[in-house]
Short mmCIF file of C-alpha atoms and ligand atoms in Angstrom, two decimals:
data_model
loop_
_atom_site.label_atom_id
_atom_site.label_comp_id
_atom_site.label_asym_id
_atom_site.label_seq_id
_atom_site.Cartn_x
_atom_site.Cartn_y
_atom_site.Cartn_z
CA MET E 1 -4.01 -12.21 72.20
CA GLU E 2 -2.37 -12.35 75.46
CA ALA E 3 1.35 -11.14 75.80
CA LEU E 4 2.96 -14.61 76.48
CA GLU E 5 0.93 -16.19 73.59
CA ALA E 6 1.70 -13.21 71.11
CA ILE E 7 5.61 -13.98 72.42
CA LEU E 8 5.25 -17.99 72.17
CA THR E 9 3.66 -17.63 68.59
CA ARG E 10 6.07 -15.20 66.74
CA ARG E 11 7.33 -16.48 63.63
CA SER E 12 9.81 -14.19 60.89
CA THR E 13 7.43 -13.75 57.98
CA ARG E 14 9.23 -13.23 54.27
CA LYS E 15 6.54 -12.88 52.40
CA TYR E 16 4.25 -9.23 52.06
CA GLN E 17 1.32 -8.80 49.95
CA PRO E 18 1.77 -5.42 48.69
CA GLU E 19 -0.24 -3.61 50.53
CA LEU E 20 0.33 -0.65 53.08
CA PRO E 21 -1.16 -2.33 56.44
CA ASP E 22 -3.89 0.04 57.94
CA GLN E 23 -1.59 3.09 59.33
CA LEU E 24 -2.78 2.80 62.82
CA LEU E 25 -1.72 -0.93 62.82
CA ILE E 26 1.97 0.15 61.54
CA GLU E 27 1.77 3.16 64.53
CA LYS E 28 0.56 0.98 67.24
CA VAL E 29 4.13 -1.24 66.16
CA ILE E 30 5.89 2.18 66.17
CA GLU E 31 4.96 2.99 70.21
CA ALA E 32 5.23 -0.37 71.21
CA GLY E 33 9.04 0.04 69.72
CA ARG E 34 9.29 2.89 71.41
CA TYR E 35 7.88 2.01 74.68
CA ALA E 36 11.40 -1.06 75.44
CA PRO E 37 13.24 -0.12 77.99
CA SER E 38 16.30 1.82 76.93
CA GLY E 39 20.20 1.86 78.82
CA GLY E 40 20.27 4.28 81.38
CA ASN E 41 16.32 5.46 80.18
CA SER E 42 18.35 6.69 77.11
CA GLN E 43 15.40 6.66 74.53
CA THR E 44 17.97 6.83 71.65
CA THR E 45 16.68 4.44 69.18
CA HIS E 46 15.85 6.30 66.53
CA PHE E 47 12.58 4.85 63.62
CA ILE E 48 12.89 5.64 60.12
CA ILE E 49 10.01 3.93 58.74
CA ILE E 50 9.58 3.86 54.93
CA THR E 51 6.92 2.96 53.66
CA LYS E 52 7.16 5.08 49.67
CA PRO E 53 7.69 2.27 47.33
CA ASP E 54 9.98 3.91 44.95
CA ILE E 55 12.93 4.68 48.20
CA LEU E 56 11.89 0.52 49.05
CA ASP E 57 13.00 -0.56 45.53
CA GLU E 58 16.09 1.88 45.57
CA ILE E 59 17.36 1.04 48.67
CA ALA E 60 16.83 -2.81 47.78
CA TRP E 61 19.47 -1.38 44.97
CA ILE E 62 21.54 0.60 47.17
CA VAL E 63 22.20 -2.74 48.93
CA GLN E 64 22.81 -4.92 46.00
CA THR E 65 25.15 -3.17 44.81
CA ALA E 66 27.15 -2.82 47.69
CA PHE E 67 26.97 -6.66 48.03
CA ALA E 68 28.15 -7.18 44.38
CA LYS E 69 31.56 -5.59 45.38
CA MET E 70 32.45 -7.42 47.66
CA GLN E 71 34.68 -10.57 48.05
CA ILE E 72 34.06 -13.49 50.07
CA GLN E 73 36.42 -14.40 52.24
CA PRO E 74 37.88 -17.36 54.61
CA ASN E 75 35.99 -15.88 57.63
CA THR E 76 33.10 -14.52 55.76
CA TYR E 77 29.99 -16.33 58.36
CA GLN E 78 27.59 -17.72 55.76
CA SER E 79 24.73 -15.35 56.08
CA LEU E 80 26.57 -11.94 54.38
CA GLN E 81 28.21 -15.27 51.55
CA ASN E 82 24.58 -15.37 51.22
CA SER E 83 24.19 -11.87 50.30
CA ILE E 84 27.22 -11.14 48.87
CA ASN E 85 26.50 -14.31 46.11
CA ALA E 86 22.83 -13.10 45.49
CA SER E 87 23.65 -9.51 45.47
CA LYS E 88 26.59 -11.04 42.14
CA ARG E 89 23.27 -12.52 40.54
CA GLY E 90 21.54 -9.55 40.41
CA ASN E 91 18.44 -11.39 41.34
CA TYR E 92 18.59 -9.82 45.90
CA ILE E 93 15.70 -8.40 47.31
CA PHE E 94 17.08 -8.47 51.38
CA HIS E 95 13.86 -6.98 52.06
CA TYR E 96 11.70 -9.36 50.60
CA ASN E 97 10.12 -6.16 49.25
CA THR E 98 8.16 -5.67 52.17
CA PRO E 99 6.07 -2.94 52.36
CA VAL E 100 7.20 -0.83 55.42
CA LEU E 101 10.81 -1.34 56.21
CA ILE E 102 11.44 -0.18 60.04
CA VAL E 103 15.65 1.02 59.86
CA THR E 104 16.83 1.45 63.76
CA ALA E 105 19.62 3.90 64.44
CA ASN E 106 21.01 4.62 67.79
CA LYS E 107 23.80 6.79 69.08
CA LYS E 108 27.84 5.88 67.26
CA GLY E 109 29.89 4.38 70.32
CA TYR E 110 27.06 4.33 72.45
CA GLY E 111 27.40 1.07 74.34
CA ASN E 112 23.53 0.38 74.94
CA ALA E 113 22.67 1.06 70.73
CA MET E 114 22.64 -2.69 70.30
CA ALA E 115 21.14 -3.56 73.09
CA ASP E 116 18.28 -1.47 72.99
CA SER E 117 17.86 -1.81 69.42
CA ALA E 118 17.28 -5.48 69.77
CA CYS E 119 14.77 -4.77 72.80
CA ALA E 120 12.74 -1.97 70.15
CA LEU E 121 13.31 -4.42 67.50
CA GLU E 122 11.71 -7.93 69.59
CA ASN E 123 8.83 -5.60 71.43
CA MET E 124 7.64 -4.46 67.52
CA MET E 125 7.99 -7.98 66.24
CA ILE E 126 5.83 -9.45 69.27
CA ALA E 127 2.81 -6.64 68.74
CA ALA E 128 3.44 -7.13 65.66
CA ASN E 129 2.13 -10.63 65.95
CA ALA E 130 -0.61 -9.65 68.51
CA LEU E 131 -1.92 -7.35 65.53
CA ASP E 132 -1.87 -10.45 63.09
CA LEU E 133 0.94 -8.58 61.32
CA GLY E 134 3.95 -11.00 59.42
CA SER E 135 7.02 -9.15 60.88
CA CYS E 136 11.01 -10.19 59.73
CA TRP E 137 14.94 -8.54 61.58
CA ILE E 138 16.44 -7.54 58.26
CA ASN E 139 20.39 -7.37 59.17
CA GLN E 140 21.89 -6.33 55.91
CA LEU E 141 21.85 -2.86 56.23
CA HIS E 142 24.34 -3.02 59.18
CA TRP E 143 26.39 -4.73 58.19
CA LEU E 144 26.44 -2.30 55.74
CA ASP E 145 26.47 0.52 57.39
CA GLU E 146 29.91 2.01 57.47
CA ASP E 147 29.28 1.65 53.38
CA GLU E 148 30.11 4.94 52.15
CA ALA E 149 27.19 4.71 48.66
CA VAL E 150 24.69 3.24 52.12
CA ARG E 151 25.03 5.40 54.47
CA GLU E 152 25.05 9.08 51.90
CA TYR E 153 21.43 7.73 50.94
CA PHE E 154 20.27 7.09 54.61
CA TYR E 155 21.41 10.76 55.70
CA GLY E 156 18.70 12.03 52.37
CA LEU E 157 16.46 9.70 54.97
CA GLY E 158 16.58 10.90 58.09
CA LEU E 159 19.95 9.56 59.06
CA GLU E 160 21.74 11.64 61.20
CA GLU E 161 25.61 11.57 60.60
CA ASP E 162 26.13 10.55 64.72
CA GLU E 163 24.22 7.92 64.27
CA THR E 164 25.20 4.10 63.40
CA VAL E 165 22.81 1.96 61.83
CA THR E 166 21.94 -1.25 64.31
CA GLY E 167 18.74 -3.28 62.67
CA ALA E 168 15.60 -2.99 60.74
CA LEU E 169 11.96 -4.65 60.58
CA ALA E 170 10.03 -5.74 57.97
CA LEU E 171 6.73 -5.69 57.89
CA GLY E 172 3.33 -6.20 56.59
CA TYR E 173 0.05 -8.47 55.99
CA PRO E 174 1.81 -11.71 55.57
CA ALA E 175 1.36 -12.86 51.70
CA ASP E 176 -0.38 -16.34 52.87
CA GLY E 177 -2.95 -14.65 54.67
CA LEU E 178 -1.74 -15.07 59.09
CA PRO E 179 1.28 -15.43 60.31
CA ASN E 180 2.82 -18.86 60.08
CA ARG E 181 2.70 -19.31 64.35
CA LYS E 182 3.88 -23.15 64.46
CA ALA E 183 6.84 -22.61 67.21
CA LEU E 184 10.61 -24.19 66.17
CA PRO E 185 11.30 -26.45 68.02
CA ARG E 186 14.10 -25.32 70.59
CA THR E 187 17.70 -27.43 70.45
CA GLY E 188 19.40 -24.87 71.76
CA ASN E 189 19.48 -21.68 74.04
CA PRO E 190 20.27 -24.17 77.40
CA VAL E 191 18.71 -23.38 80.72
CA THR E 192 20.99 -23.78 83.44
CA TRP E 193 19.27 -23.33 87.30
CA VAL E 194 20.49 -23.03 89.83
CA MET E 195 18.71 -23.67 93.56
CA ASN E 196 17.94 -25.47 96.63
C1 FMN Y 1 20.41 -10.44 65.33
C2 FMN Y 1 19.26 -11.60 63.98
C3 FMN Y 1 19.41 -10.93 62.89
C4 FMN Y 1 18.27 -11.26 61.61
N1 FMN Y 1 18.93 -11.52 60.24
C5 FMN Y 1 18.19 -11.68 59.49
C6 FMN Y 1 17.91 -11.56 58.72
O1 FMN Y 1 19.08 -10.57 58.22
N2 FMN Y 1 17.52 -11.56 57.32
C7 FMN Y 1 16.02 -12.66 57.29
O2 FMN Y 1 15.54 -12.85 56.97
N3 FMN Y 1 16.56 -13.34 59.49
C8 FMN Y 1 17.04 -12.84 60.09
N4 FMN Y 1 16.69 -12.65 61.10
C9 FMN Y 1 15.86 -14.13 61.46
C10 FMN Y 1 15.88 -15.50 62.14
O3 FMN Y 1 16.31 -16.21 61.08
C11 FMN Y 1 14.87 -15.79 62.40
O4 FMN Y 1 14.75 -14.98 64.13
C12 FMN Y 1 15.32 -17.34 63.39
O5 FMN Y 1 15.29 -17.80 62.15
C13 FMN Y 1 13.80 -17.99 63.65
O6 FMN Y 1 12.83 -18.18 63.08
P1 FMN Y 1 11.37 -17.08 63.15
O7 FMN Y 1 12.11 -16.23 64.01
O8 FMN Y 1 10.33 -18.19 62.48
O9 FMN Y 1 11.00 -18.24 64.97
C14 FMN Y 1 17.52 -12.38 62.17
C15 FMN Y 1 16.85 -12.47 63.53
C16 FMN Y 1 18.29 -12.40 64.06
C17 FMN Y 1 17.67 -12.36 65.90
#
């Protein structure tokens, strides 16, 4: 698939087949993430790739436990409220039972931590689409970056103490076959031209 087509037809996938995608495809997606640009060419984005079903189940459980302890405040944004409410009900699988979860982390206090990771995540989403894989940015681990139990668990998976979790990507074969490639209408993202 040509690059622009891969960008324009990318959509989020939230239902996955349980089978792992071919290892080669997973590696191509990770490579696309690693080849993303970074501020000052720092290349400090750390990719933690989780494909072990037991661990993925455990992470979902730990995340649900962390959200279930939280109280909704008047200024709690809507998607966080949804995570908290679903966790209190006890049926929250934040990663949609993805067979592959790619967690991105970066250096704490590094000014481009989020920007670099976002470039990597976007590269991976576009590459996934080009390879007929589904993907979805998953933000809950970023929200829980300061939760002690979540951090402690991720140290066991390779997160370094000087790193902050910036995001994550679900990746797999879409449950319904090929990725949904129907573009959403653009009602926002205004464009301002300044020209002669
Ligand atoms: C920074 C960021 C955070 C996101 N977090 C989540 C998330 O936690 N869970 C989720 O299902 N989708 C998440 N998404 C996906 C968006 O909901 C999705 O991109 C948007 O609704 C547009 O749909 P599309 O990706 O199909 O074009 C996130 C996307 C971005 C860029």
